[in-house]
Amino acid sequence: MELIDSHCHLDDDRFDADRDQVVARARALQINKIVVPATTANRWEKVRQVAETYEGIYPAYGLHPMFIQQHQIAHIGELDEWLDRHKPVAVGECGIDFYDSRIDQIWQFQLFNEQLQLAINHRLPVIIHVRKAMDEVISLLRKITLPGGVIHSFSGSLQQAQQLIDLGFKLGIAATVGFERAKKLRAVVASVPVHGLLIESDAPDQPGTHHRGELNEPAYIVEHLKTMAELRDISEAELIETLRQNSYQVFNFESAIDS
């Protein structure tokens, strides 16, 4: 069996001291593929290096909305060239984040739209970050035809979840699902078609119930995998195989080759 972490920031500087061990612990649990999305232009090279260093690590390149002040319009052209030169599995992490009202929303939408167009041009799926803007993102995605993608760390309603799945997107489920208070997310995981789900760590952030106060890492996804299987009332083995198939539907791992 093969478990795939669909979203992990393995390039994060907090992993510099023990990245080898983090990868080894994941592999010991049959987590053989990890998707690593970049967040800013100055992280693209490190993501590329990490993916080149470790077998089974797959890069994605994008401009994250939370770091909007670091982005420039010139980065879109640079991203276009980077996607062409270094074959990633997705464009991202990109998206819309309205949590901090001080962040320029118009600039966010411009950057997001530009990256969606790059995804179309390069025939790549997108890894989308959404916070406090789910309806706005769904409305935007309805207007274009993308090669699929993932709504990373999904936190919306059951209705929004179904709308996104109907649009061809998968929902990335993070360790939040392991918290009893996450009733809305648990209802989504229990109710939507299982073909619409992926599993992710979002490491080193979003540690689960047993690791609060620690750095998160890919190996820990086996813990909320158990919760997801219980919510679906299926075996962990069955869920692992379904999640593997779902991941392959989104990401073309075979084409991700650095040239």
PDB file of N, CA and C in Angstrom, residues 147-203:
ATOM      1  N   PRO A 147      -7.582  22.022 -15.234  1.00  0.00           N
ATOM      2  CA  PRO A 147      -7.273  20.579 -15.227  1.00  0.00           C
ATOM      3  C   PRO A 147      -7.370  19.971 -13.826  1.00  0.00           C
ATOM      4  N   GLY A 148      -8.338  20.417 -13.042  1.00  0.00           N
ATOM      5  CA  GLY A 148      -8.524  19.864 -11.706  1.00  0.00           C
ATOM      6  C   GLY A 148      -7.639  20.531 -10.677  1.00  0.00           C
ATOM      7  N   GLY A 149      -7.682  19.989  -9.470  1.00  0.00           N
ATOM      8  CA  GLY A 149      -6.872  20.552  -8.411  1.00  0.00           C
ATOM      9  C   GLY A 149      -7.359  20.143  -7.039  1.00  0.00           C
ATOM     10  N   VAL A 150      -6.777  20.786  -6.037  1.00  0.00           N
ATOM     11  CA  VAL A 150      -7.051  20.468  -4.635  1.00  0.00           C
ATOM     12  C   VAL A 150      -7.393  21.746  -3.883  1.00  0.00           C
ATOM     13  N   ILE A 151      -8.438  21.698  -3.081  1.00  0.00           N
ATOM     14  CA  ILE A 151      -8.687  22.756  -2.114  1.00  0.00           C
ATOM     15  C   ILE A 151      -7.978  22.321  -0.835  1.00  0.00           C
ATOM     16  N   HIS A 152      -6.834  22.926  -0.613  1.00  0.00           N
ATOM     17  CA  HIS A 152      -5.949  22.533   0.490  1.00  0.00           C
ATOM     18  C   HIS A 152      -6.581  22.843   1.845  1.00  0.00           C
ATOM     19  N   SER A 153      -6.437  21.900   2.783  1.00  0.00           N
ATOM     20  CA  SER A 153      -6.938  22.057   4.156  1.00  0.00           C
ATOM     21  C   SER A 153      -8.372  22.575   4.148  1.00  0.00           C
ATOM     22  N   PHE A 154      -9.240  21.836   3.504  1.00  0.00           N
ATOM     23  CA  PHE A 154     -10.629  22.277   3.320  1.00  0.00           C
ATOM     24  C   PHE A 154     -11.288  22.553   4.669  1.00  0.00           C
ATOM     25  N   SER A 155     -12.028  23.672   4.722  1.00  0.00           N
ATOM     26  CA  SER A 155     -12.695  24.051   5.974  1.00  0.00           C
ATOM     27  C   SER A 155     -14.100  24.600   5.736  1.00  0.00           C
ATOM     28  N   GLY A 156     -14.654  24.338   4.559  1.00  0.00           N
ATOM     29  CA  GLY A 156     -15.960  24.884   4.230  1.00  0.00           C
ATOM     30  C   GLY A 156     -17.112  23.991   4.654  1.00  0.00           C
ATOM     31  N   SER A 157     -18.282  24.332   4.144  1.00  0.00           N
ATOM     32  CA  SER A 157     -19.506  23.605   4.477  1.00  0.00           C
ATOM     33  C   SER A 157     -19.671  22.383   3.587  1.00  0.00           C
ATOM     34  N   LEU A 158     -20.640  21.551   3.939  1.00  0.00           N
ATOM     35  CA  LEU A 158     -20.949  20.380   3.123  1.00  0.00           C
ATOM     36  C   LEU A 158     -21.420  20.801   1.737  1.00  0.00           C
ATOM     37  N   GLN A 159     -22.223  21.847   1.669  1.00  0.00           N
ATOM     38  CA  GLN A 159     -22.701  22.337   0.372  1.00  0.00           C
ATOM     39  C   GLN A 159     -21.536  22.827  -0.482  1.00  0.00           C
ATOM     40  N   GLN A 160     -20.635  23.591   0.108  1.00  0.00           N
ATOM     41  CA  GLN A 160     -19.466  24.070  -0.634  1.00  0.00           C
ATOM     42  C   GLN A 160     -18.582  22.913  -1.072  1.00  0.00           C
ATOM     43  N   ALA A 161     -18.438  21.924  -0.214  1.00  0.00           N
ATOM     44  CA  ALA A 161     -17.639  20.747  -0.556  1.00  0.00           C
ATOM     45  C   ALA A 161     -18.197  20.055  -1.790  1.00  0.00           C
ATOM     46  N   GLN A 162     -19.500  19.867  -1.816  1.00  0.00           N
ATOM     47  CA  GLN A 162     -20.112  19.180  -2.949  1.00  0.00           C
ATOM     48  C   GLN A 162     -19.987  19.996  -4.228  1.00  0.00           C
ATOM     49  N   GLN A 163     -20.123  21.315  -4.109  1.00  0.00           N
ATOM     50  CA  GLN A 163     -19.967  22.175  -5.283  1.00  0.00           C
ATOM     51  C   GLN A 163     -18.562  22.046  -5.866  1.00  0.00           C
ATOM     52  N   LEU A 164     -17.567  22.018  -5.013  1.00  0.00           N
ATOM     53  CA  LEU A 164     -16.181  21.902  -5.474  1.00  0.00           C
ATOM     54  C   LEU A 164     -15.905  20.540  -6.102  1.00  0.00           C
ATOM     55  N   ILE A 165     -16.434  19.495  -5.499  1.00  0.00           N
ATOM     56  CA  ILE A 165     -16.268  18.157  -6.072  1.00  0.00           C
ATOM     57  C   ILE A 165     -16.954  18.080  -7.431  1.00  0.00           C
ATOM     58  N   ASP A 166     -18.118  18.699  -7.544  1.00  0.00           N
ATOM     59  CA  ASP A 166     -18.826  18.725  -8.830  1.00  0.00           C
ATOM     60  C   ASP A 166     -18.026  19.468  -9.893  1.00  0.00           C
ATOM     61  N   LEU A 167     -17.191  20.416  -9.460  1.00  0.00           N
ATOM     62  CA  LEU A 167     -16.337  21.160 -10.387  1.00  0.00           C
ATOM     63  C   LEU A 167     -15.045  20.406 -10.712  1.00  0.00           C
ATOM     64  N   GLY A 168     -14.873  19.221 -10.126  1.00  0.00           N
ATOM     65  CA  GLY A 168     -13.705  18.399 -10.426  1.00  0.00           C
ATOM     66  C   GLY A 168     -12.551  18.543  -9.460  1.00  0.00           C
ATOM     67  N   PHE A 169     -12.802  19.158  -8.303  1.00  0.00           N
ATOM     68  CA  PHE A 169     -11.737  19.355  -7.324  1.00  0.00           C
ATOM     69  C   PHE A 169     -11.793  18.313  -6.216  1.00  0.00           C
ATOM     70  N   LYS A 170     -10.634  18.062  -5.637  1.00  0.00           N
ATOM     71  CA  LYS A 170     -10.533  17.215  -4.452  1.00  0.00           C
ATOM     72  C   LYS A 170     -10.387  18.116  -3.227  1.00  0.00           C
ATOM     73  N   LEU A 171     -10.739  17.571  -2.072  1.00  0.00           N
ATOM     74  CA  LEU A 171     -10.638  18.302  -0.815  1.00  0.00           C
ATOM     75  C   LEU A 171      -9.487  17.734   0.000  1.00  0.00           C
ATOM     76  N   GLY A 172      -8.492  18.557   0.299  1.00  0.00           N
ATOM     77  CA  GLY A 172      -7.382  18.121   1.133  1.00  0.00           C
ATOM     78  C   GLY A 172      -7.789  18.145   2.593  1.00  0.00           C
ATOM     79  N   ILE A 173      -7.703  16.999   3.260  1.00  0.00           N
ATOM     80  CA  ILE A 173      -8.128  16.887   4.655  1.00  0.00           C
ATOM     81  C   ILE A 173      -6.896  16.842   5.551  1.00  0.00           C
ATOM     82  N   ALA A 174      -6.798  17.838   6.421  1.00  0.00           N
ATOM     83  CA  ALA A 174      -5.669  17.942   7.344  1.00  0.00           C
ATOM     84  C   ALA A 174      -6.048  17.386   8.714  1.00  0.00           C
ATOM     85  N   ALA A 175      -5.110  17.488   9.652  1.00  0.00           N
ATOM     86  CA  ALA A 175      -5.284  16.873  10.972  1.00  0.00           C
ATOM     87  C   ALA A 175      -6.396  17.505  11.796  1.00  0.00           C
ATOM     88  N   THR A 176      -6.907  18.646  11.354  1.00  0.00           N
ATOM     89  CA  THR A 176      -8.040  19.278  12.040  1.00  0.00           C
ATOM     90  C   THR A 176      -9.195  18.311  12.220  1.00  0.00           C
ATOM     91  N   VAL A 177      -9.347  17.386  11.278  1.00  0.00           N
ATOM     92  CA  VAL A 177     -10.462  16.431  11.340  1.00  0.00           C
ATOM     93  C   VAL A 177     -10.390  15.562  12.591  1.00  0.00           C
ATOM     94  N   GLY A 178      -9.227  15.471  13.195  1.00  0.00           N
ATOM     95  CA  GLY A 178      -9.075  14.666  14.401  1.00  0.00           C
ATOM     96  C   GLY A 178      -9.586  15.323  15.668  1.00  0.00           C
ATOM     97  N   PHE A 179      -9.909  16.601  15.600  1.00  0.00           N
ATOM     98  CA  PHE A 179     -10.418  17.313  16.772  1.00  0.00           C
ATOM     99  C   PHE A 179     -11.931  17.148  16.870  1.00  0.00           C
ATOM    100  N   GLU A 180     -12.409  16.792  18.039  1.00  0.00           N
ATOM    101  CA  GLU A 180     -13.841  16.566  18.245  1.00  0.00           C
ATOM    102  C   GLU A 180     -14.672  17.791  17.889  1.00  0.00           C
ATOM    103  N   ARG A 181     -14.104  18.982  18.120  1.00  0.00           N
ATOM    104  CA  ARG A 181     -14.865  20.207  17.869  1.00  0.00           C
ATOM    105  C   ARG A 181     -15.048  20.505  16.375  1.00  0.00           C
ATOM    106  N   ALA A 182     -14.313  19.793  15.516  1.00  0.00           N
ATOM    107  CA  ALA A 182     -14.379  20.056  14.069  1.00  0.00           C
ATOM    108  C   ALA A 182     -15.583  19.346  13.453  1.00  0.00           C
ATOM    109  N   LYS A 183     -16.756  19.637  13.965  1.00  0.00           N
ATOM    110  CA  LYS A 183     -17.963  18.907  13.565  1.00  0.00           C
ATOM    111  C   LYS A 183     -18.310  19.128  12.094  1.00  0.00           C
ATOM    112  N   LYS A 184     -18.143  20.351  11.612  1.00  0.00           N
ATOM    113  CA  LYS A 184     -18.470  20.637  10.212  1.00  0.00           C
ATOM    114  C   LYS A 184     -17.563  19.849   9.266  1.00  0.00           C
ATOM    115  N   LEU A 185     -16.267  19.854   9.550  1.00  0.00           N
ATOM    116  CA  LEU A 185     -15.326  19.116   8.701  1.00  0.00           C
ATOM    117  C   LEU A 185     -15.580  17.621   8.789  1.00  0.00           C
ATOM    118  N   ARG A 186     -15.866  17.125   9.970  1.00  0.00           N
ATOM    119  CA  ARG A 186     -16.150  15.701  10.130  1.00  0.00           C
ATOM    120  C   ARG A 186     -17.387  15.300   9.332  1.00  0.00           C
ATOM    121  N   ALA A 187     -18.385  16.159   9.301  1.00  0.00           N
ATOM    122  CA  ALA A 187     -19.592  15.864   8.523  1.00  0.00           C
ATOM    123  C   ALA A 187     -19.272  15.811   7.036  1.00  0.00           C
ATOM    124  N   VAL A 188     -18.383  16.696   6.589  1.00  0.00           N
ATOM    125  CA  VAL A 188     -17.966  16.688   5.184  1.00  0.00           C
ATOM    126  C   VAL A 188     -17.270  15.375   4.849  1.00  0.00           C
ATOM    127  N   VAL A 189     -16.298  14.983   5.665  1.00  0.00           N
ATOM    128  CA  VAL A 189     -15.537  13.757   5.407  1.00  0.00           C
ATOM    129  C   VAL A 189     -16.445  12.536   5.417  1.00  0.00           C
ATOM    130  N   ALA A 190     -17.428  12.531   6.296  1.00  0.00           N
ATOM    131  CA  ALA A 190     -18.338  11.388   6.396  1.00  0.00           C
ATOM    132  C   ALA A 190     -19.325  11.314   5.241  1.00  0.00           C
ATOM    133  N   SER A 191     -19.624  12.472   4.614  1.00  0.00           N
ATOM    134  CA  SER A 191     -20.779  12.527   3.715  1.00  0.00           C
ATOM    135  C   SER A 191     -20.462  12.648   2.234  1.00  0.00           C
ATOM    136  N   VAL A 192     -19.382  13.338   1.875  1.00  0.00           N
ATOM    137  CA  VAL A 192     -19.126  13.557   0.449  1.00  0.00           C
ATOM    138  C   VAL A 192     -18.673  12.256  -0.211  1.00  0.00           C
ATOM    139  N   PRO A 193     -18.773  12.167  -1.536  1.00  0.00           N
ATOM    140  CA  PRO A 193     -18.229  10.988  -2.225  1.00  0.00           C
ATOM    141  C   PRO A 193     -16.743  10.825  -1.901  1.00  0.00           C
ATOM    142  N   VAL A 194     -16.350   9.612  -1.591  1.00  0.00           N
ATOM    143  CA  VAL A 194     -14.978   9.387  -1.139  1.00  0.00           C
ATOM    144  C   VAL A 194     -13.966   9.701  -2.236  1.00  0.00           C
ATOM    145  N   HIS A 195     -14.405   9.700  -3.489  1.00  0.00           N
ATOM    146  CA  HIS A 195     -13.481  10.043  -4.580  1.00  0.00           C
ATOM    147  C   HIS A 195     -13.102  11.522  -4.549  1.00  0.00           C
ATOM    148  N   GLY A 196     -13.751  12.309  -3.700  1.00  0.00           N
ATOM    149  CA  GLY A 196     -13.435  13.728  -3.605  1.00  0.00           C
ATOM    150  C   GLY A 196     -12.443  14.081  -2.517  1.00  0.00           C
ATOM    151  N   LEU A 197     -11.848  13.092  -1.864  1.00  0.00           N
ATOM    152  CA  LEU A 197     -10.981  13.353  -0.717  1.00  0.00           C
ATOM    153  C   LEU A 197      -9.505  13.057  -0.992  1.00  0.00           C
ATOM    154  N   LEU A 198      -8.648  13.859  -0.394  1.00  0.00           N
ATOM    155  CA  LEU A 198      -7.214  13.593  -0.294  1.00  0.00           C
ATOM    156  C   LEU A 198      -6.816  13.776   1.167  1.00  0.00           C
ATOM    157  N   ILE A 199      -5.637  13.321   1.523  1.00  0.00           N
ATOM    158  CA  ILE A 199      -5.132  13.517   2.883  1.00  0.00           C
ATOM    159  C   ILE A 199      -3.845  14.322   2.817  1.00  0.00           C
ATOM    160  N   GLU A 200      -3.642  15.190   3.804  1.00  0.00           N
ATOM    161  CA  GLU A 200      -2.460  16.046   3.809  1.00  0.00           C
ATOM    162  C   GLU A 200      -2.005  16.316   5.235  1.00  0.00           C
ATOM    163  N   SER A 201      -0.728  16.669   5.351  1.00  0.00           N
ATOM    164  CA  SER A 201      -0.193  17.050   6.664  1.00  0.00           C
ATOM    165  C   SER A 201      -0.164  18.560   6.854  1.00  0.00           C
ATOM    166  N   ASP A 202       0.118  19.301   5.789  1.00  0.00           N
ATOM    167  CA  ASP A 202       0.416  20.736   5.858  1.00  0.00           C
ATOM    168  C   ASP A 202       1.582  20.998   6.808  1.00  0.00           C
ATOM    169  N   ALA A 203       2.426  20.000   6.986  1.00  0.00           N
ATOM    170  CA  ALA A 203       3.591  20.155   7.865  1.00  0.00           C
ATOM    171  C   ALA A 203       4.517  21.254   7.321  1.00  0.00           C
TER     172      ALA A 203
END
